[in-house]
Structure formats: C-alpha cells, structure tokens
PDB file of C-alpha atoms in Angstrom:
ATOM      1  CA  UNK A   1     106.920 107.373 116.867  1.00 45.00           C
ATOM      2  CA  UNK A   2     103.812 106.546 114.910  1.00 51.00           C
ATOM      3  CA  UNK A   3     102.702 110.112 114.186  1.00 56.00           C
ATOM      4  CA  UNK A   4     102.022 111.132 110.600  1.00 60.00           C
ATOM      5  CA  UNK A   5     100.133 114.011 109.022  1.00 65.00           C
ATOM      6  CA  UNK A   6      98.654 111.663 106.420  1.00 66.00           C
ATOM      7  CA  UNK A   7      98.330 108.185 107.977  1.00 63.00           C
ATOM      8  CA  UNK A   8      97.717 106.424 104.650  1.00 64.00           C
ATOM      9  CA  UNK A   9     101.212 107.422 103.505  1.00 66.00           C
ATOM     10  CA  UNK A  10     104.219 105.915 105.231  1.00 62.00           C
ATOM     11  CA  UNK A  11     106.093 109.061 106.222  1.00 59.00           C
ATOM     12  CA  UNK A  12     106.872 111.141 109.266  1.00 52.00           C
ATOM     13  CA  UNK A  13     108.160 109.029 112.157  1.00 57.00           C
ATOM     14  CA  UNK A  14     107.049 105.813 110.448  1.00 53.00           C
ATOM     15  CA  UNK A  15     110.160 105.472 108.262  1.00 55.00           C
ATOM     16  CA  UNK A  16     113.824 106.398 108.709  1.00 52.00           C
ATOM     17  CA  UNK A  17     113.954 109.125 106.026  1.00 50.00           C
ATOM     18  CA  UNK A  18     111.926 112.249 105.334  1.00 56.00           C
ATOM     19  CA  UNK A  19     109.221 110.538 103.269  1.00 64.00           C
ATOM     20  CA  UNK A  20     108.394 107.298 101.488  1.00 67.00           C
ATOM     21  CA  UNK A  21     109.020 108.746  98.029  1.00 74.00           C
ATOM     22  CA  UNK A  22     112.644 109.512  98.932  1.00 76.00           C
ATOM     23  CA  UNK A  23     113.092 106.029 100.387  1.00 73.00           C
ATOM     24  CA  UNK A  24     111.580 104.397  97.299  1.00 76.00           C
ATOM     25  CA  UNK A  25     113.712 106.526  94.971  1.00 80.00           C
ATOM     26  CA  UNK A  26     116.856 105.426  96.831  1.00 79.00           C
ATOM     27  CA  UNK A  27     115.807 101.761  96.619  1.00 79.00           C
ATOM     28  CA  UNK A  28     114.924 102.120  92.918  1.00 79.00           C
ATOM     29  CA  UNK A  29     118.318 103.725  92.267  1.00 78.00           C
ATOM     30  CA  UNK A  30     120.063 100.737  93.806  1.00 79.00           C
ATOM     31  CA  UNK A  31     117.674  98.317  92.054  1.00 76.00           C
ATOM     32  CA  UNK A  32     116.910  96.842  95.467  1.00 81.00           C
ATOM     33  CA  UNK A  33     113.906  94.808  94.315  1.00 81.00           C
ATOM     34  CA  UNK A  34     113.400  92.884  97.563  1.00 81.00           C
ATOM     35  CA  UNK A  35     113.277  96.125  99.518  1.00 81.00           C
ATOM     36  CA  UNK A  36     110.914  97.617  96.936  1.00 83.00           C
ATOM     37  CA  UNK A  37     108.652  94.545  97.151  1.00 84.00           C
ATOM     38  CA  UNK A  38     108.355  94.988 100.902  1.00 82.00           C
ATOM     39  CA  UNK A  39     107.908  98.759 100.696  1.00 83.00           C
ATOM     40  CA  UNK A  40     105.238  98.567  97.996  1.00 86.00           C
ATOM     41  CA  UNK A  41     103.412  95.823  99.908  1.00 88.00           C
ATOM     42  CA  UNK A  42     103.360  97.685 103.235  1.00 86.00           C
ATOM     43  CA  UNK A  43     102.445 101.000 101.603  1.00 86.00           C
ATOM     44  CA  UNK A  44      99.617  99.327  99.684  1.00 89.00           C
ATOM     45  CA  UNK A  45      98.314  97.652 102.845  1.00 91.00           C
ATOM     46  CA  UNK A  46      98.385 100.867 104.902  1.00 88.00           C
ATOM     47  CA  UNK A  47      96.812 102.862 102.060  1.00 89.00           C
ATOM     48  CA  UNK A  48      94.014 100.291 101.724  1.00 91.00           C
ATOM     49  CA  UNK A  49      93.364 100.295 105.487  1.00 91.00           C
ATOM     50  CA  UNK A  50      93.032 104.103 105.448  1.00 88.00           C
ATOM     51  CA  UNK A  51      90.836 104.036 102.325  1.00 90.00           C
ATOM     52  CA  UNK A  52      93.394 105.688 100.033  1.00 90.00           C
ATOM     53  CA  UNK A  53      92.468 103.350  97.173  1.00 93.00           C
ATOM     54  CA  UNK A  54      94.299 105.307  94.473  1.00 91.00           C
ATOM     55  CA  UNK A  55      97.592 105.069  96.398  1.00 89.00           C
ATOM     56  CA  UNK A  56      97.027 101.363  97.106  1.00 91.00           C
ATOM     57  CA  UNK A  57      96.445 100.682  93.401  1.00 92.00           C
ATOM     58  CA  UNK A  58      99.533 102.707  92.487  1.00 90.00           C
ATOM     59  CA  UNK A  59     101.622 100.551  94.837  1.00 89.00           C
ATOM     60  CA  UNK A  60     100.127  97.297  93.487  1.00 88.00           C
ATOM     61  CA  UNK A  61     100.925  98.361  89.946  1.00 89.00           C
ATOM     62  CA  UNK A  62     104.498  99.309  90.903  1.00 88.00           C
ATOM     63  CA  UNK A  63     104.848  95.935  92.613  1.00 86.00           C
ATOM     64  CA  UNK A  64     103.544  94.090  89.553  1.00 85.00           C
ATOM     65  CA  UNK A  65     105.972  96.029  87.311  1.00 88.00           C
ATOM     66  CA  UNK A  66     108.986  94.686  89.203  1.00 85.00           C
ATOM     67  CA  UNK A  67     111.170  92.255  87.296  1.00 81.00           C
ATOM     68  CA  UNK A  68     111.388  89.713  90.133  1.00 75.00           C
ATOM     69  CA  UNK A  69     108.636  90.254  92.733  1.00 72.00           C
ATOM     70  CA  UNK A  70     108.007  87.885  95.635  1.00 65.00           C
ATOM     71  CA  UNK A  71     106.383  85.251  93.432  1.00 63.00           C
ATOM     72  CA  UNK A  72     105.383  82.103  95.284  1.00 60.00           C
ATOM     73  CA  UNK A  73     105.783  83.675  98.703  1.00 69.00           C
ATOM     74  CA  UNK A  74     103.008  84.790 101.017  1.00 74.00           C
ATOM     75  CA  UNK A  75     103.594  88.452 100.125  1.00 76.00           C
ATOM     76  CA  UNK A  76     103.003  87.690  96.440  1.00 79.00           C
ATOM     77  CA  UNK A  77      99.647  86.087  97.145  1.00 84.00           C
ATOM     78  CA  UNK A  78      98.728  88.907  99.524  1.00 87.00           C
ATOM     79  CA  UNK A  79      99.386  91.387  96.712  1.00 87.00           C
ATOM     80  CA  UNK A  80      97.002  89.436  94.467  1.00 89.00           C
ATOM     81  CA  UNK A  81      94.368  89.512  97.209  1.00 91.00           C
ATOM     82  CA  UNK A  82      94.877  93.222  97.930  1.00 91.00           C
ATOM     83  CA  UNK A  83      94.717  94.017  94.228  1.00 92.00           C
ATOM     84  CA  UNK A  84      91.316  92.336  94.154  1.00 94.00           C
ATOM     85  CA  UNK A  85      90.106  94.295  97.180  1.00 94.00           C
ATOM     86  CA  UNK A  86      91.403  97.625  95.907  1.00 94.00           C
ATOM     87  CA  UNK A  87      89.972  96.976  92.444  1.00 95.00           C
ATOM     88  CA  UNK A  88      86.533  96.200  93.904  1.00 95.00           C
ATOM     89  CA  UNK A  89      86.716  99.393  95.978  1.00 94.00           C
ATOM     90  CA  UNK A  90      87.757 101.425  92.925  1.00 95.00           C
ATOM     91  CA  UNK A  91      84.954  99.827  90.872  1.00 96.00           C
ATOM     92  CA  UNK A  92      82.427 100.935  93.505  1.00 94.00           C
ATOM     93  CA  UNK A  93      83.805 104.484  93.479  1.00 94.00           C
ATOM     94  CA  UNK A  94      84.194 104.978  89.729  1.00 95.00           C
ATOM     95  CA  UNK A  95      81.605 102.551  88.289  1.00 96.00           C
ATOM     96  CA  UNK A  96      84.219 101.671  85.627  1.00 96.00           C
ATOM     97  CA  UNK A  97      84.139  98.124  84.280  1.00 96.00           C
ATOM     98  CA  UNK A  98      87.924  97.862  84.051  1.00 95.00           C
ATOM     99  CA  UNK A  99      88.211  97.800  87.848  1.00 95.00           C
ATOM    100  CA  UNK A 100      85.491  95.200  88.207  1.00 96.00           C
ATOM    101  CA  UNK A 101      87.269  93.026  85.625  1.00 96.00           C
ATOM    102  CA  UNK A 102      90.617  93.385  87.403  1.00 94.00           C
ATOM    103  CA  UNK A 103      88.990  92.516  90.699  1.00 95.00           C
ATOM    104  CA  UNK A 104      87.409  89.378  89.266  1.00 96.00           C
ATOM    105  CA  UNK A 105      90.723  88.326  87.677  1.00 95.00           C
ATOM    106  CA  UNK A 106      92.495  88.736  91.018  1.00 93.00           C
ATOM    107  CA  UNK A 107      89.814  86.810  92.854  1.00 94.00           C
ATOM    108  CA  UNK A 108      90.059  83.962  90.316  1.00 95.00           C
ATOM    109  CA  UNK A 109      93.716  83.697  91.296  1.00 91.00           C
ATOM    110  CA  UNK A 110      92.774  83.734  94.985  1.00 91.00           C
ATOM    111  CA  UNK A 111      90.236  80.942  94.355  1.00 93.00           C
ATOM    112  CA  UNK A 112      92.997  78.886  92.725  1.00 92.00           C
ATOM    113  CA  UNK A 113      95.257  79.540  95.718  1.00 87.00           C
ATOM    114  CA  UNK A 114      92.415  78.468  98.028  1.00 89.00           C
ATOM    115  CA  UNK A 115      91.930  75.277  96.028  1.00 92.00           C
ATOM    116  CA  UNK A 116      95.657  74.482  96.031  1.00 90.00           C
ATOM    117  CA  UNK A 117      96.243  75.444  99.667  1.00 86.00           C
ATOM    118  CA  UNK A 118      92.909  75.713 101.494  1.00 87.00           C
ATOM    119  CA  UNK A 119      94.392  76.146 104.979  1.00 87.00           C
ATOM    120  CA  UNK A 120      96.203  79.280 103.854  1.00 82.00           C
ATOM    121  CA  UNK A 121      93.682  80.934 101.523  1.00 83.00           C
ATOM    122  CA  UNK A 122      90.143  79.569 102.006  1.00 85.00           C
ATOM    123  CA  UNK A 123      89.296  82.293 104.541  1.00 86.00           C
ATOM    124  CA  UNK A 124      89.949  84.988 101.915  1.00 85.00           C
ATOM    125  CA  UNK A 125      87.043  83.937  99.726  1.00 82.00           C
TER     126      UNK A 125
END
C-alpha cells in the first residue's frame, strides 16, 4: 500500500482500480458528482504537493466545471485556495498574466472567506 510509480497521480496501490483515469471515467459515467468532487479535490491536493502544477490545475478546472460542486462546504473553499496557489505557481513558471490574474481572483475570494469566518480562513492569507 502507498507505492506508486508517479506519486503525484493517484494510482497504483493508492486507489481500488488500475488508475485514477479509469475511476474518474466510471464516476463520470454514473454522474456521481459527489464522488467526482472528492476525487478531483484529493488529486489536485496530491498533485500540488508533488509539484505537478499542470495536473493540479486540470483537476481544479474539472471541479469547477461540475454542475453541483461542494459549494459552501470546506472542500469548496479549499478548492478556491488551491486554485490560487496553483495559479501563482503556474504564473511563476510561465510568466503568463492569465495565471497571475486567476491567482489574485482566487485570493480575493479567500480574503472574503477570512473576513466572514476568520477562525477558519485567516491563516490562509
């Protein structure tokens, strides 16, 4: 358990099927949005931790494309925060203004969360 050839991708012994793409395709086929929310979130978090920024951004964008994501729950605000972090990282790598703008937009949302609920979000600023 816990061994993977590419640690930034949830596959190998980390999930109950051959690879994350198969698992996501099954969930998408069943329109299992709650499962997809969780899968996209965890894949984005692991990808960010292992500096696979492109994969993290791909997962954020898939999450944001869902019809009914975990809005108002902690996971939803974590996605906003991670999108800011991944966008800043991508801006540093590519020097493209679009990523800097996305990062600032995400961080504006985090600042609002920190204002509305400082005990939960102030430490993220």
